[in-house]
PDB file of C-alpha atoms in Angstrom:
ATOM      1  CA  MET A   1      16.332   4.020  23.217  1.00 43.00           C
ATOM      2  CA  GLU A   2      19.876   2.895  23.913  1.00 49.00           C
ATOM      3  CA  ASN A   3      22.426   5.585  24.728  1.00 48.00           C
ATOM      4  CA  ASN A   4      24.378   5.301  21.463  1.00 53.00           C
ATOM      5  CA  THR A   5      25.203   8.178  19.164  1.00 62.00           C
ATOM      6  CA  SER A   6      25.797   5.994  16.029  1.00 81.00           C
ATOM      7  CA  LYS A   7      23.320   6.548  13.194  1.00 92.00           C
ATOM      8  CA  ARG A   8      20.746   3.817  12.457  1.00 95.00           C
ATOM      9  CA  PRO A   9      17.539   3.449  10.465  1.00 96.00           C
ATOM     10  CA  LEU A  10      14.287   4.813  11.880  1.00 97.00           C
ATOM     11  CA  VAL A  11      11.289   2.593  10.968  1.00 97.00           C
ATOM     12  CA  ILE A  12       7.615   3.598  11.052  1.00 96.00           C
ATOM     13  CA  PHE A  13       4.522   1.562  10.168  1.00 95.00           C
ATOM     14  CA  ASN A  14       1.836   3.547   8.402  1.00 94.00           C
ATOM     15  CA  PRO A  15      -0.925   1.069   7.261  1.00 92.00           C
ATOM     16  CA  GLU A  16      -2.949   4.079   6.118  1.00 92.00           C
ATOM     17  CA  HIS A  17      -0.567   4.544   3.238  1.00 94.00           C
ATOM     18  CA  ASP A  18      -2.901   3.454   0.498  1.00 91.00           C
ATOM     19  CA  LEU A  19      -5.748   5.611   1.794  1.00 91.00           C
ATOM     20  CA  ALA A  20      -3.409   8.605   1.952  1.00 93.00           C
ATOM     21  CA  LEU A  21      -2.161   8.048  -1.545  1.00 92.00           C
ATOM     22  CA  ALA A  22      -5.674   7.888  -2.824  1.00 89.00           C
ATOM     23  CA  ASN A  23      -6.752  11.004  -0.986  1.00 89.00           C
ATOM     24  CA  GLY A  24      -3.643  13.041  -1.884  1.00 88.00           C
ATOM     25  CA  ASP A  25      -4.053  15.627   0.856  1.00 92.00           C
ATOM     26  CA  PRO A  26      -1.247  15.931   3.386  1.00 93.00           C
ATOM     27  CA  HIS A  27      -3.901  16.883   5.948  1.00 94.00           C
ATOM     28  CA  TYR A  28      -5.957  13.726   5.295  1.00 94.00           C
ATOM     29  CA  MET A  29      -7.301  12.185   8.599  1.00 93.00           C
ATOM     30  CA  PRO A  30      -7.971   8.391   8.555  1.00 90.00           C
ATOM     31  CA  SER A  31     -11.125   7.031  10.068  1.00 90.00           C
ATOM     32  CA  ALA A  32     -11.167   6.147  13.810  1.00 94.00           C
ATOM     33  CA  ALA A  33     -10.924   2.403  12.805  1.00 91.00           C
ATOM     34  CA  VAL A  34      -7.762   3.012  10.794  1.00 90.00           C
ATOM     35  CA  ARG A  35      -6.247   5.232  13.573  1.00 92.00           C
ATOM     36  CA  GLN A  36      -6.881   2.319  15.972  1.00 93.00           C
ATOM     37  CA  MET A  37      -5.045  -0.108  13.550  1.00 91.00           C
ATOM     38  CA  ILE A  38      -2.216   2.344  13.213  1.00 91.00           C
ATOM     39  CA  ALA A  39      -1.824   2.322  17.107  1.00 90.00           C
ATOM     40  CA  ASP A  40      -2.297  -1.504  17.426  1.00 91.00           C
ATOM     41  CA  LEU A  41       0.198  -2.436  14.767  1.00 92.00           C
ATOM     42  CA  SER A  42       2.813   0.207  15.429  1.00 93.00           C
ATOM     43  CA  LEU A  43       5.370  -2.516  16.496  1.00 94.00           C
ATOM     44  CA  LEU A  44       4.918  -4.749  13.365  1.00 95.00           C
ATOM     45  CA  PRO A  45       8.221  -3.543  11.870  1.00 95.00           C
ATOM     46  CA  CYS A  46      10.095  -5.200  14.710  1.00 94.00           C
ATOM     47  CA  TRP A  47       9.550  -8.570  12.775  1.00 94.00           C
ATOM     48  CA  TYR A  48      11.065  -7.270   9.486  1.00 92.00           C
ATOM     49  CA  ALA A  49      13.454  -4.288  10.328  1.00 94.00           C
ATOM     50  CA  SER A  50      17.092  -4.758  10.822  1.00 93.00           C
ATOM     51  CA  ALA A  51      18.370  -5.370  14.345  1.00 93.00           C
ATOM     52  CA  ASP A  52      19.998  -1.972  14.579  1.00 94.00           C
ATOM     53  CA  SER A  53      16.764  -0.187  13.583  1.00 95.00           C
ATOM     54  CA  ARG A  54      14.472   1.768  15.874  1.00 95.00           C
ATOM     55  CA  ILE A  55      10.740   1.391  15.644  1.00 95.00           C
ATOM     56  CA  VAL A  56       8.536   4.488  16.124  1.00 95.00           C
ATOM     57  CA  ALA A  57       5.725   3.649  18.593  1.00 92.00           C
ATOM     58  CA  PRO A  58       4.208   5.069  21.743  1.00 86.00           C
ATOM     59  CA  SER A  59       6.017   3.642  24.819  1.00 81.00           C
ATOM     60  CA  ALA A  60       3.160   3.241  27.286  1.00 75.00           C
ATOM     61  CA  TYR A  61       1.980  -0.169  26.277  1.00 81.00           C
ATOM     62  CA  ASN A  62       4.591  -1.166  23.669  1.00 90.00           C
ATOM     63  CA  LEU A  63       7.723  -1.080  25.645  1.00 88.00           C
ATOM     64  CA  ALA A  64       6.925  -3.931  28.019  1.00 89.00           C
ATOM     65  CA  PHE A  65       5.756  -6.132  25.107  1.00 90.00           C
ATOM     66  CA  LEU A  66       8.841  -5.556  23.064  1.00 90.00           C
ATOM     67  CA  GLY A  67      11.021  -6.306  26.180  1.00 88.00           C
ATOM     68  CA  GLU A  68       9.279  -9.624  26.690  1.00 90.00           C
ATOM     69  CA  MET A  69       9.670 -10.522  22.943  1.00 92.00           C
ATOM     70  CA  ARG A  70      13.421  -9.665  23.039  1.00 90.00           C
ATOM     71  CA  ILE A  71      13.869 -12.382  25.713  1.00 92.00           C
ATOM     72  CA  LEU A  72      12.930 -14.861  23.114  1.00 93.00           C
ATOM     73  CA  PHE A  73      14.362 -12.976  20.030  1.00 94.00           C
ATOM     74  CA  PRO A  74      17.361 -11.011  21.255  1.00 93.00           C
ATOM     75  CA  ALA A  75      18.001  -9.524  17.802  1.00 93.00           C
ATOM     76  CA  LEU A  76      14.786  -7.569  17.680  1.00 94.00           C
ATOM     77  CA  PRO A  77      15.113  -3.834  17.177  1.00 94.00           C
ATOM     78  CA  HIS A  78      14.612  -1.311  20.011  1.00 93.00           C
ATOM     79  CA  LEU A  79      11.555   1.119  20.336  1.00 93.00           C
ATOM     80  CA  CYS A  80      11.837   4.686  19.613  1.00 93.00           C
ATOM     81  CA  THR A  81       9.247   6.847  21.573  1.00 91.00           C
ATOM     82  CA  LEU A  82       7.578   9.681  19.695  1.00 91.00           C
ATOM     83  CA  PRO A  83       9.679  12.462  21.423  1.00 92.00           C
ATOM     84  CA  GLU A  84      12.892  10.683  20.564  1.00 93.00           C
ATOM     85  CA  VAL A  85      12.179  11.033  16.873  1.00 95.00           C
ATOM     86  CA  ALA A  86      13.517  14.614  17.019  1.00 95.00           C
ATOM     87  CA  THR A  87      16.587  13.868  19.147  1.00 93.00           C
ATOM     88  CA  GLY A  88      17.887  10.522  17.674  1.00 92.00           C
ATOM     89  CA  SER A  89      20.545  10.133  15.140  1.00 93.00           C
ATOM     90  CA  TRP A  90      19.165   8.445  11.967  1.00 96.00           C
ATOM     91  CA  SER A  91      20.861   7.195   8.988  1.00 95.00           C
ATOM     92  CA  GLN A  92      17.487   6.998   7.100  1.00 95.00           C
ATOM     93  CA  ILE A  93      13.799   6.883   7.694  1.00 97.00           C
ATOM     94  CA  GLN A  94      11.887   3.876   6.446  1.00 96.00           C
ATOM     95  CA  PRO A  95       8.034   4.027   6.443  1.00 96.00           C
ATOM     96  CA  TRP A  96       5.802   1.261   5.132  1.00 94.00           C
ATOM     97  CA  GLY A  97       5.309   3.627   2.237  1.00 94.00           C
ATOM     98  CA  TRP A  98       5.989   7.211   1.448  1.00 96.00           C
ATOM     99  CA  ASP A  99       3.138   9.731   1.138  1.00 96.00           C
ATOM    100  CA  ALA A 100       2.375  13.233   2.115  1.00 96.00           C
ATOM    101  CA  VAL A 101       0.545  12.240   5.252  1.00 96.00           C
ATOM    102  CA  VAL A 102       3.417  10.303   6.839  1.00 96.00           C
ATOM    103  CA  LYS A 103       5.848  13.050   5.842  1.00 97.00           C
ATOM    104  CA  LYS A 104       3.751  15.579   7.611  1.00 96.00           C
ATOM    105  CA  ARG A 105       3.473  13.338  10.650  1.00 94.00           C
ATOM    106  CA  LEU A 106       7.302  12.830  10.817  1.00 96.00           C
ATOM    107  CA  LEU A 107       7.828  16.560  10.495  1.00 96.00           C
ATOM    108  CA  MET A 108       5.472  17.201  13.417  1.00 95.00           C
ATOM    109  CA  LEU A 109       7.479  14.722  15.432  1.00 94.00           C
ATOM    110  CA  GLY A 110      10.704  16.747  14.565  1.00 95.00           C
ATOM    111  CA  ALA A 111      12.343  14.445  12.050  1.00 96.00           C
ATOM    112  CA  ASP A 112      15.020  15.969   9.968  1.00 95.00           C
ATOM    113  CA  PRO A 113      13.599  17.337   6.743  1.00 96.00           C
ATOM    114  CA  GLN A 114      16.787  16.196   4.910  1.00 96.00           C
ATOM    115  CA  LEU A 115      15.816  12.629   5.441  1.00 97.00           C
ATOM    116  CA  LEU A 116      12.343  13.075   3.948  1.00 97.00           C
ATOM    117  CA  PRO A 117      11.292  13.070   0.288  1.00 96.00           C
ATOM    118  CA  ASP A 118      10.558  16.303  -1.372  1.00 96.00           C
ATOM    119  CA  THR A 119       7.301  17.246  -3.112  1.00 95.00           C
ATOM    120  CA  GLU A 120       8.421  15.989  -6.557  1.00 96.00           C
ATOM    121  CA  ARG A 121       9.526  12.684  -5.249  1.00 95.00           C
ATOM    122  CA  LEU A 122       6.268  12.245  -3.488  1.00 96.00           C
ATOM    123  CA  ARG A 123       4.464  13.050  -6.702  1.00 95.00           C
ATOM    124  CA  LEU A 124       6.468  10.481  -8.675  1.00 94.00           C
ATOM    125  CA  LEU A 125       5.819   7.731  -5.879  1.00 93.00           C
ATOM    126  CA  ARG A 126       2.058   8.465  -6.109  1.00 93.00           C
ATOM    127  CA  GLU A 127       2.254   8.242  -9.915  1.00 93.00           C
ATOM    128  CA  MET A 128       4.117   4.995  -9.921  1.00 91.00           C
ATOM    129  CA  SER A 129       1.668   3.524  -7.360  1.00 92.00           C
ATOM    130  CA  HIS A 130      -1.241   4.278  -9.755  1.00 93.00           C
ATOM    131  CA  ARG A 131      -2.830   1.096 -11.395  1.00 93.00           C
ATOM    132  CA  LEU A 132      -2.278   2.897 -14.807  1.00 93.00           C
ATOM    133  CA  GLN A 133       1.214   1.422 -14.575  1.00 93.00           C
ATOM    134  CA  ALA A 134      -0.218  -2.099 -14.351  1.00 92.00           C
ATOM    135  CA  VAL A 135      -2.623  -1.377 -17.247  1.00 95.00           C
ATOM    136  CA  ARG A 136       0.405  -0.219 -19.410  1.00 94.00           C
ATOM    137  CA  LEU A 137       2.539  -3.212 -18.342  1.00 91.00           C
ATOM    138  CA  LEU A 138      -0.108  -5.777 -19.248  1.00 91.00           C
ATOM    139  CA  ALA A 139      -0.498  -4.313 -22.643  1.00 90.00           C
ATOM    140  CA  ARG A 140       3.295  -4.462 -23.185  1.00 90.00           C
ATOM    141  CA  LEU A 141       3.401  -8.061 -21.911  1.00 87.00           C
ATOM    142  CA  ALA A 142       0.576  -9.166 -24.144  1.00 84.00           C
ATOM    143  CA  ARG A 143       2.304  -7.739 -27.156  1.00 84.00           C
ATOM    144  CA  GLU A 144       5.736  -9.328 -26.212  1.00 83.00           C
ATOM    145  CA  GLU A 145       4.522 -12.621 -24.801  1.00 79.00           C
ATOM    146  CA  GLY A 146       2.086 -14.384 -27.045  1.00 74.00           C
ATOM    147  CA  SER A 147       1.083 -16.922 -24.212  1.00 74.00           C
ATOM    148  CA  LEU A 148      -0.363 -14.226 -21.961  1.00 78.00           C
ATOM    149  CA  CYS A 149      -4.039 -13.270 -21.872  1.00 79.00           C
ATOM    150  CA  GLY A 150      -6.024 -10.644 -20.120  1.00 85.00           C
ATOM    151  CA  GLU A 151      -6.991  -6.968 -20.624  1.00 90.00           C
ATOM    152  CA  SER A 152      -7.102  -3.881 -18.398  1.00 94.00           C
ATOM    153  CA  PHE A 153      -8.191  -0.354 -19.185  1.00 96.00           C
ATOM    154  CA  LEU A 154      -8.198   2.981 -17.451  1.00 97.00           C
ATOM    155  CA  LEU A 155     -11.707   4.487 -18.264  1.00 97.00           C
ATOM    156  CA  THR A 156     -12.364   8.200 -17.559  1.00 96.00           C
ATOM    157  CA  GLU A 157     -15.975   8.636 -18.567  1.00 96.00           C
ATOM    158  CA  GLU A 158     -19.088   7.251 -17.031  1.00 95.00           C
ATOM    159  CA  ARG A 159     -20.359   6.338 -20.485  1.00 96.00           C
ATOM    160  CA  GLN A 160     -17.243   4.148 -21.153  1.00 97.00           C
ATOM    161  CA  LEU A 161     -17.714   2.381 -17.804  1.00 97.00           C
ATOM    162  CA  ARG A 162     -21.406   1.686 -18.456  1.00 97.00           C
ATOM    163  CA  GLU A 163     -20.599   0.191 -21.794  1.00 97.00           C
ATOM    164  CA  TYR A 164     -17.795  -1.992 -20.386  1.00 97.00           C
ATOM    165  CA  VAL A 165     -19.919  -3.359 -17.602  1.00 97.00           C
ATOM    166  CA  GLU A 166     -22.990  -3.906 -19.588  1.00 97.00           C
ATOM    167  CA  GLY A 167     -21.128  -5.472 -22.518  1.00 95.00           C
ATOM    168  CA  ARG A 168     -19.729  -8.388 -20.458  1.00 94.00           C
ATOM    169  CA  SER A 169     -21.138 -10.976 -18.135  1.00 94.00           C
ATOM    170  CA  ALA A 170     -18.693 -10.117 -15.224  1.00 95.00           C
ATOM    171  CA  VAL A 171     -16.129  -7.415 -14.734  1.00 96.00           C
ATOM    172  CA  VAL A 172     -14.241  -5.941 -11.789  1.00 95.00           C
ATOM    173  CA  LEU A 173     -13.874  -2.199 -11.450  1.00 96.00           C
ATOM    174  CA  LYS A 174     -10.860  -0.872  -9.450  1.00 95.00           C
ATOM    175  CA  ALA A 175      -9.962   2.490  -7.900  1.00 95.00           C
ATOM    176  CA  PRO A 176      -6.456   3.265  -9.441  1.00 94.00           C
ATOM    177  CA  LEU A 177      -5.066   4.098  -6.001  1.00 93.00           C
ATOM    178  CA  SER A 178      -6.194   1.554  -3.500  1.00 86.00           C
ATOM    179  CA  GLY A 179      -4.763  -1.357  -1.389  1.00 73.00           C
ATOM    180  CA  SER A 180      -4.773  -4.938  -2.351  1.00 62.00           C
ATOM    181  CA  GLY A 181      -8.346  -6.289  -2.022  1.00 66.00           C
ATOM    182  CA  LYS A 182      -9.803  -2.828  -1.434  1.00 75.00           C
ATOM    183  CA  GLY A 183     -11.287  -0.253  -3.832  1.00 87.00           C
ATOM    184  CA  LEU A 184     -12.952  -2.918  -5.906  1.00 92.00           C
ATOM    185  CA  ASN A 185     -16.436  -3.398  -7.253  1.00 93.00           C
ATOM    186  CA  TRP A 186     -17.618  -6.650  -8.934  1.00 94.00           C
ATOM    187  CA  CYS A 187     -20.284  -6.231 -11.587  1.00 96.00           C
ATOM    188  CA  LYS A 188     -22.424  -8.827 -13.375  1.00 94.00           C
ATOM    189  CA  GLY A 189     -23.685  -7.064 -16.463  1.00 94.00           C
ATOM    190  CA  VAL A 190     -25.619  -4.253 -14.619  1.00 95.00           C
ATOM    191  CA  PHE A 191     -24.354  -0.720 -14.058  1.00 96.00           C
ATOM    192  CA  THR A 192     -26.244   0.023 -10.889  1.00 96.00           C
ATOM    193  CA  PRO A 193     -26.836   3.451  -9.366  1.00 96.00           C
ATOM    194  CA  HIS A 194     -24.502   2.514  -6.630  1.00 95.00           C
ATOM    195  CA  ILE A 195     -21.807   1.588  -9.066  1.00 96.00           C
ATOM    196  CA  ARG A 196     -22.443   4.770 -11.100  1.00 96.00           C
ATOM    197  CA  ARG A 197     -21.966   6.918  -8.013  1.00 96.00           C
ATOM    198  CA  TRP A 198     -18.847   5.109  -6.965  1.00 96.00           C
ATOM    199  CA  CYS A 199     -17.374   5.485 -10.356  1.00 96.00           C
ATOM    200  CA  ALA A 200     -18.160   9.201 -10.360  1.00 96.00           C
ATOM    201  CA  HIS A 201     -16.404   9.676  -7.093  1.00 93.00           C
ATOM    202  CA  VAL A 202     -13.376   7.711  -8.052  1.00 94.00           C
ATOM    203  CA  ILE A 203     -13.075   9.617 -11.317  1.00 95.00           C
ATOM    204  CA  ARG A 204     -13.307  13.021  -9.509  1.00 92.00           C
ATOM    205  CA  GLN A 205     -10.683  11.914  -7.010  1.00 89.00           C
ATOM    206  CA  GLN A 206      -8.264   9.758  -9.001  1.00 91.00           C
ATOM    207  CA  GLY A 207      -8.876  10.545 -12.675  1.00 91.00           C
ATOM    208  CA  GLY A 208     -10.464   7.286 -13.787  1.00 95.00           C
ATOM    209  CA  VAL A 209     -11.506   3.741 -12.984  1.00 97.00           C
ATOM    210  CA  VAL A 210      -9.621   0.581 -13.982  1.00 96.00           C
ATOM    211  CA  ALA A 211     -11.898  -1.988 -15.724  1.00 97.00           C
ATOM    212  CA  GLU A 212     -11.025  -5.651 -16.225  1.00 96.00           C
ATOM    213  CA  PRO A 213     -13.022  -8.823 -17.162  1.00 95.00           C
ATOM    214  CA  VAL A 214     -13.507 -11.603 -14.611  1.00 92.00           C
ATOM    215  CA  TYR A 215     -12.146 -14.954 -15.697  1.00 88.00           C
ATOM    216  CA  GLN A 216     -12.706 -18.444 -14.624  1.00 84.00           C
ATOM    217  CA  LYS A 217      -9.339 -18.808 -12.648  1.00 80.00           C
ATOM    218  CA  GLN A 218      -7.356 -21.813 -11.758  1.00 81.00           C
ATOM    219  CA  ALA A 219      -5.392 -20.099  -9.045  1.00 82.00           C
ATOM    220  CA  ASP A 220      -4.447 -16.603  -7.505  1.00 82.00           C
ATOM    221  CA  PHE A 221      -0.888 -15.801  -6.920  1.00 86.00           C
ATOM    222  CA  ALA A 222       1.484 -12.830  -6.606  1.00 86.00           C
ATOM    223  CA  MET A 223       5.141 -12.311  -7.388  1.00 89.00           C
ATOM    224  CA  GLY A 224       7.353 -10.346  -5.023  1.00 90.00           C
ATOM    225  CA  PHE A 225      10.205  -8.148  -6.232  1.00 91.00           C
ATOM    226  CA  TYR A 226      12.877  -6.076  -4.453  1.00 89.00           C
ATOM    227  CA  SER A 227      14.121  -2.716  -5.729  1.00 86.00           C
ATOM    228  CA  ASN A 228      17.244  -1.284  -4.307  1.00 84.00           C
ATOM    229  CA  GLY A 229      16.317   2.207  -5.237  1.00 79.00           C
ATOM    230  CA  LYS A 230      19.137   2.467  -7.635  1.00 86.00           C
ATOM    231  CA  GLY A 231      17.312   1.109 -10.785  1.00 88.00           C
ATOM    232  CA  GLN A 232      17.935  -2.534 -10.048  1.00 93.00           C
ATOM    233  CA  VAL A 233      15.003  -4.901  -9.459  1.00 93.00           C
ATOM    234  CA  ALA A 234      15.259  -8.553  -8.394  1.00 96.00           C
ATOM    235  CA  PHE A 235      12.597 -11.245  -8.134  1.00 95.00           C
ATOM    236  CA  CYS A 236      12.144 -12.475  -4.675  1.00 92.00           C
ATOM    237  CA  SER A 237       9.307 -15.032  -4.354  1.00 92.00           C
ATOM    238  CA  TYR A 238       5.860 -16.294  -5.324  1.00 92.00           C
ATOM    239  CA  SER A 239       2.865 -15.965  -2.982  1.00 89.00           C
ATOM    240  CA  LEU A 240       0.072 -18.587  -3.685  1.00 86.00           C
ATOM    241  CA  PHE A 241      -3.428 -18.070  -2.414  1.00 74.00           C
ATOM    242  CA  HIS A 242      -5.484 -21.101  -1.614  1.00 70.00           C
ATOM    243  CA  ILE A 243      -8.972 -21.293  -0.189  1.00 64.00           C
ATOM    244  CA  GLN A 244     -10.219 -24.581   1.305  1.00 62.00           C
ATOM    245  CA  ARG A 245     -13.970 -24.768   0.814  1.00 59.00           C
ATOM    246  CA  GLU A 246     -15.906 -27.064   3.159  1.00 58.00           C
ATOM    247  CA  ARG A 247     -17.865 -29.790   1.442  1.00 53.00           C
ATOM    248  CA  SER A 248     -21.523 -30.105   2.294  1.00 51.00           C
ATOM    249  CA  VAL A 249     -22.517 -33.253   3.995  1.00 46.00           C
TER     250      VAL A 249
END
């Protein structure tokens, strides 16, 4: 890290964030594959963090790569080695997402506790990350915007889930705390033993399962928003998903 005493942001990439939220235990240990991903992608924030930021990453194999990249992109942030977390001067700490696991990791590295969220804030962040918020929002939008369709329910009993699955030709079941594209089970009218066990596990760990019908879609897209942390939210962009299927000859 540069010899500069001015305060700057400290950025850390924690791709296990969704798994940590779902687990809820600050002592949660990701699988070996996820731990390898954490190590492999530790420098990812250099492509989106501000130029004055410092990226938390082991130095052994990342320092040389970042030096080579800075020849082409001089404004890239610098690296902060793990021991330097405790000795640096930080204006704020910016993980990919706040959860009890990354807080514990930063404390073990010697980060200033004043820069970390307290237990109540972590609880609120986990609550707001729960898919129950999307269930409530969809119901509200359906009431206020007559052109919208769709339904989503948080079901807390196996009986409810069985009836929902068996009463429709195709549904998707979602773990309330899970990453995009993960924690999903697609069902076609049959509540299989595997689905029953999965639902029981998710209910025990997360309090329920989100159930939604599967529609004949025209397209998949997402909308990106930015929150400044002070109650102001602004629309940023659309993200359109397109799959090109090969034609059979």
